[in-house]
Amino acid sequence: MTDSELIMLAEKAMENAYAPYSKFKVGAALLCTDGKVFTGCNIENSSFGATNCAERTAIFKAVSEGCRSFEAIAIVSSGGGETYPCGICRQVMGEFAPNLRIILKNSEGKLTQYKFMDIMPNFFSLN
Ligand code: THU
């Protein structure tokens, strides 16, 4: 699975985004170390706090299917530019995958990758 392929799967997942309130659609594709891919989209709610981000949708799908070892996540949005994961999603990433690679696409179509620990150092854990 190449980074470009993972981005394409995130773009496909974004088509299912349910974002009637913000109109901001997000898609994510999570690559597990065993090669499986889980995708996710944001799912909003009229009680705004009940909204689930695309990244957490993908991670929770994977964990609920028994996958907890992750290599990379691709994230795209209807905003067009690089869409960084929110703080809550970063905290969830840290729980399972502090070595995660985060693949983003900018408005010119160029891919950039970030190491999770570079964008979320010292995340909370019970240690
Ligand atoms: N959103 C995500 O799906 N992922 C993020 O990392 C940040 C925000 C969604 C939540 C909401 O549906 C919309 O983007 C606007 O905040």
PDB file of C-alpha atoms and ligand atoms in Angstrom:
ATOM      1  CA  MET A   1       0.000   0.000   0.000  1.00  0.00           C
ATOM      2  CA  THR A   2       1.589   3.286  -1.096  1.00  0.00           C
ATOM      3  CA  ASP A   3       0.917   6.622   0.571  1.00  0.00           C
ATOM      4  CA  SER A   4      -0.913   7.774  -2.576  1.00  0.00           C
ATOM      5  CA  GLU A   5      -3.169   4.722  -2.470  1.00  0.00           C
ATOM      6  CA  LEU A   6      -3.925   5.362   1.195  1.00  0.00           C
ATOM      7  CA  ILE A   7      -4.821   8.982   0.385  1.00  0.00           C
ATOM      8  CA  MET A   8      -7.150   7.769  -2.375  1.00  0.00           C
ATOM      9  CA  LEU A   9      -8.921   5.482   0.104  1.00  0.00           C
ATOM     10  CA  ALA A  10      -9.307   8.443   2.492  1.00  0.00           C
ATOM     11  CA  GLU A  11     -10.817  10.481  -0.353  1.00  0.00           C
ATOM     12  CA  LYS A  12     -13.263   7.684  -1.092  1.00  0.00           C
ATOM     13  CA  ALA A  13     -14.224   7.486   2.613  1.00  0.00           C
ATOM     14  CA  MET A  14     -14.785  11.262   2.666  1.00  0.00           C
ATOM     15  CA  GLU A  15     -17.698  10.749   0.246  1.00  0.00           C
ATOM     16  CA  ASN A  16     -19.603   9.162   3.152  1.00  0.00           C
ATOM     17  CA  ALA A  17     -19.000  12.061   5.536  1.00  0.00           C
ATOM     18  CA  TYR A  18     -22.128  13.218   7.338  1.00  0.00           C
ATOM     19  CA  ALA A  19     -21.453  16.908   7.871  1.00  0.00           C
ATOM     20  CA  PRO A  20     -24.715  18.863   7.460  1.00  0.00           C
ATOM     21  CA  TYR A  21     -23.744  21.396  10.147  1.00  0.00           C
ATOM     22  CA  SER A  22     -20.148  22.349   9.386  1.00  0.00           C
ATOM     23  CA  LYS A  23     -20.237  21.304   5.691  1.00  0.00           C
ATOM     24  CA  PHE A  24     -16.605  20.310   6.319  1.00  0.00           C
ATOM     25  CA  LYS A  25     -16.096  16.744   5.131  1.00  0.00           C
ATOM     26  CA  VAL A  26     -13.171  14.655   6.352  1.00  0.00           C
ATOM     27  CA  GLY A  27     -11.936  11.217   5.313  1.00  0.00           C
ATOM     28  CA  ALA A  28      -9.276   8.991   6.835  1.00  0.00           C
ATOM     29  CA  ALA A  29      -7.630   5.696   5.916  1.00  0.00           C
ATOM     30  CA  LEU A  30      -5.725   3.770   8.573  1.00  0.00           C
ATOM     31  CA  LEU A  31      -3.093   1.217   7.559  1.00  0.00           C
ATOM     32  CA  CYS A  32      -2.553  -1.570  10.098  1.00  0.00           C
ATOM     33  CA  THR A  33       0.799  -3.315  10.412  1.00  0.00           C
ATOM     34  CA  ASP A  34      -0.800  -6.515   9.064  1.00  0.00           C
ATOM     35  CA  GLY A  35      -1.726  -4.668   5.866  1.00  0.00           C
ATOM     36  CA  LYS A  36      -5.435  -4.238   6.572  1.00  0.00           C
ATOM     37  CA  VAL A  37      -6.946  -0.800   5.962  1.00  0.00           C
ATOM     38  CA  PHE A  38      -9.832   0.744   7.888  1.00  0.00           C
ATOM     39  CA  THR A  39     -11.443   3.922   6.613  1.00  0.00           C
ATOM     40  CA  GLY A  40     -13.534   6.539   8.357  1.00  0.00           C
ATOM     41  CA  CYS A  41     -15.419   9.772   7.845  1.00  0.00           C
ATOM     42  CA  ASN A  42     -16.693  12.449  10.187  1.00  0.00           C
ATOM     43  CA  ILE A  43     -20.199  11.867  11.505  1.00  0.00           C
ATOM     44  CA  GLU A  44     -21.843  14.975  12.913  1.00  0.00           C
ATOM     45  CA  ASN A  45     -24.791  15.290  15.261  1.00  0.00           C
ATOM     46  CA  SER A  46     -27.297  18.020  16.064  1.00  0.00           C
ATOM     47  CA  SER A  47     -25.893  17.780  19.585  1.00  0.00           C
ATOM     48  CA  PHE A  48     -22.521  18.984  18.301  1.00  0.00           C
ATOM     49  CA  GLY A  49     -20.450  17.325  21.018  1.00  0.00           C
ATOM     50  CA  ALA A  50     -21.660  13.921  19.818  1.00  0.00           C
ATOM     51  CA  THR A  51     -19.801  14.385  16.528  1.00  0.00           C
ATOM     52  CA  ASN A  52     -17.129  11.819  15.702  1.00  0.00           C
ATOM     53  CA  CYS A  53     -14.077  12.763  13.646  1.00  0.00           C
ATOM     54  CA  ALA A  54     -12.976  10.751  10.616  1.00  0.00           C
ATOM     55  CA  GLU A  55      -9.731   9.637  12.264  1.00  0.00           C
ATOM     56  CA  ARG A  56     -11.451   8.268  15.341  1.00  0.00           C
ATOM     57  CA  THR A  57     -14.083   6.553  13.216  1.00  0.00           C
ATOM     58  CA  ALA A  58     -11.283   4.687  11.402  1.00  0.00           C
ATOM     59  CA  ILE A  59      -9.361   3.893  14.600  1.00  0.00           C
ATOM     60  CA  PHE A  60     -12.447   2.688  16.461  1.00  0.00           C
ATOM     61  CA  LYS A  61     -13.476   0.524  13.512  1.00  0.00           C
ATOM     62  CA  ALA A  62     -10.021  -1.083  13.532  1.00  0.00           C
ATOM     63  CA  VAL A  63      -9.882  -1.647  17.290  1.00  0.00           C
ATOM     64  CA  SER A  64     -13.403  -3.064  17.327  1.00  0.00           C
ATOM     65  CA  GLU A  65     -12.279  -5.564  14.679  1.00  0.00           C
ATOM     66  CA  GLY A  66      -9.269  -6.656  16.736  1.00  0.00           C
ATOM     67  CA  CYS A  67      -6.570  -4.521  15.054  1.00  0.00           C
ATOM     68  CA  ARG A  68      -4.489  -2.363  17.400  1.00  0.00           C
ATOM     69  CA  SER A  69      -1.185  -2.052  15.606  1.00  0.00           C
ATOM     70  CA  PHE A  70      -1.049   0.822  13.157  1.00  0.00           C
ATOM     71  CA  GLU A  71       1.528   2.051  10.701  1.00  0.00           C
ATOM     72  CA  ALA A  72       0.045   5.096   8.985  1.00  0.00           C
ATOM     73  CA  ILE A  73      -3.072   7.210   8.625  1.00  0.00           C
ATOM     74  CA  ALA A  74      -3.989   9.349   5.619  1.00  0.00           C
ATOM     75  CA  ILE A  75      -6.292  12.319   6.226  1.00  0.00           C
ATOM     76  CA  VAL A  76      -8.065  14.514   3.665  1.00  0.00           C
ATOM     77  CA  SER A  77     -10.843  17.078   3.846  1.00  0.00           C
ATOM     78  CA  SER A  78     -13.133  19.147   1.704  1.00  0.00           C
ATOM     79  CA  GLY A  79     -11.141  22.151   2.904  1.00  0.00           C
ATOM     80  CA  GLY A  80      -8.534  21.254   0.321  1.00  0.00           C
ATOM     81  CA  GLY A  81      -5.371  22.053   2.277  1.00  0.00           C
ATOM     82  CA  GLU A  82      -3.539  19.918   4.808  1.00  0.00           C
ATOM     83  CA  THR A  83      -5.963  18.816   7.524  1.00  0.00           C
ATOM     84  CA  TYR A  84      -4.187  18.032  10.763  1.00  0.00           C
ATOM     85  CA  PRO A  85      -5.880  15.756  13.290  1.00  0.00           C
ATOM     86  CA  CYS A  86      -7.616  17.492  16.198  1.00  0.00           C
ATOM     87  CA  GLY A  87      -6.358  17.172  19.761  1.00  0.00           C
ATOM     88  CA  ILE A  88      -8.834  14.472  20.755  1.00  0.00           C
ATOM     89  CA  CYS A  89      -7.883  12.336  17.744  1.00  0.00           C
ATOM     90  CA  ARG A  90      -4.190  12.841  18.544  1.00  0.00           C
ATOM     91  CA  GLN A  91      -4.802  11.594  22.076  1.00  0.00           C
ATOM     92  CA  VAL A  92      -6.533   8.494  20.673  1.00  0.00           C
ATOM     93  CA  MET A  93      -3.669   7.925  18.215  1.00  0.00           C
ATOM     94  CA  GLY A  94      -1.211   8.084  21.117  1.00  0.00           C
ATOM     95  CA  GLU A  95      -3.086   5.356  22.949  1.00  0.00           C
ATOM     96  CA  PHE A  96      -2.506   2.840  20.190  1.00  0.00           C
ATOM     97  CA  ALA A  97       0.191   4.094  17.861  1.00  0.00           C
ATOM     98  CA  PRO A  98       2.841   6.518  19.103  1.00  0.00           C
ATOM     99  CA  ASN A  99       4.931   5.553  16.055  1.00  0.00           C
ATOM    100  CA  LEU A 100       2.165   6.393  13.596  1.00  0.00           C
ATOM    101  CA  ARG A 101       2.960   8.183  10.319  1.00  0.00           C
ATOM    102  CA  ILE A 102       0.422  10.841   9.400  1.00  0.00           C
ATOM    103  CA  ILE A 103       0.019  11.466   5.682  1.00  0.00           C
ATOM    104  CA  LEU A 104      -1.590  14.717   4.537  1.00  0.00           C
ATOM    105  CA  LYS A 105      -2.253  16.238   1.131  1.00  0.00           C
ATOM    106  CA  ASN A 106      -1.921  19.935   0.437  1.00  0.00           C
ATOM    107  CA  SER A 107      -3.982  22.060  -1.933  1.00  0.00           C
ATOM    108  CA  GLU A 108      -1.491  21.397  -4.746  1.00  0.00           C
ATOM    109  CA  GLY A 109      -1.848  17.630  -4.330  1.00  0.00           C
ATOM    110  CA  LYS A 110       1.584  17.171  -2.728  1.00  0.00           C
ATOM    111  CA  LEU A 111       1.807  14.602   0.084  1.00  0.00           C
ATOM    112  CA  THR A 112       3.622  15.328   3.318  1.00  0.00           C
ATOM    113  CA  GLN A 113       4.188  12.965   6.204  1.00  0.00           C
ATOM    114  CA  TYR A 114       4.586  13.730   9.878  1.00  0.00           C
ATOM    115  CA  LYS A 115       5.656  11.545  12.772  1.00  0.00           C
ATOM    116  CA  PHE A 116       2.971  11.381  15.435  1.00  0.00           C
ATOM    117  CA  MET A 117       5.470  12.212  18.200  1.00  0.00           C
ATOM    118  CA  ASP A 118       6.509  15.390  16.370  1.00  0.00           C
ATOM    119  CA  ILE A 119       2.955  16.764  16.426  1.00  0.00           C
ATOM    120  CA  MET A 120       1.867  15.377  19.814  1.00  0.00           C
ATOM    121  CA  PRO A 121       4.858  15.134  22.133  1.00  0.00           C
ATOM    122  CA  ASN A 122       4.184  14.304  25.783  1.00  0.00           C
ATOM    123  CA  PHE A 123       0.636  13.112  25.156  1.00  0.00           C
ATOM    124  CA  PHE A 124      -1.212  12.014  28.271  1.00  0.00           C
ATOM    125  CA  SER A 125      -0.773   8.467  29.529  1.00  0.00           C
ATOM    126  CA  LEU A 126      -1.211   6.823  32.922  1.00  0.00           C
ATOM    127  CA  ASN A 127       2.528   6.339  33.468  1.00  0.00           C
TER     128      ASN A 127
HETATM  129  N1  THU B   1     -13.075  16.859  12.017  1.00  0.00           N
HETATM  130  C1  THU B   1     -12.546  15.629  11.725  1.00  0.00           C
HETATM  131  O1  THU B   1     -13.227  14.747  11.196  1.00  0.00           O
HETATM  132  N2  THU B   1     -11.247  15.412  12.035  1.00  0.00           N
HETATM  133  C2  THU B   1     -10.427  16.317  12.642  1.00  0.00           C
HETATM  134  O2  THU B   1      -9.285  16.000  12.972  1.00  0.00           O
HETATM  135  C3  THU B   1     -10.906  17.668  12.894  1.00  0.00           C
HETATM  136  C4  THU B   1     -12.343  17.924  12.631  1.00  0.00           C
HETATM  137  C5  THU B   1     -14.471  17.105  11.686  1.00  0.00           C
HETATM  138  C6  THU B   1     -15.380  17.257  12.873  1.00  0.00           C
HETATM  139  C7  THU B   1     -16.495  18.084  12.299  1.00  0.00           C
HETATM  140  O3  THU B   1     -17.444  17.219  11.707  1.00  0.00           O
HETATM  141  C8  THU B   1     -15.845  18.913  11.212  1.00  0.00           C
HETATM  142  O4  THU B   1     -14.590  18.299  10.958  1.00  0.00           O
HETATM  143  C9  THU B   1     -15.649  20.372  11.561  1.00  0.00           C
HETATM  144  O5  THU B   1     -15.012  20.503  12.773  1.00  0.00           O
END
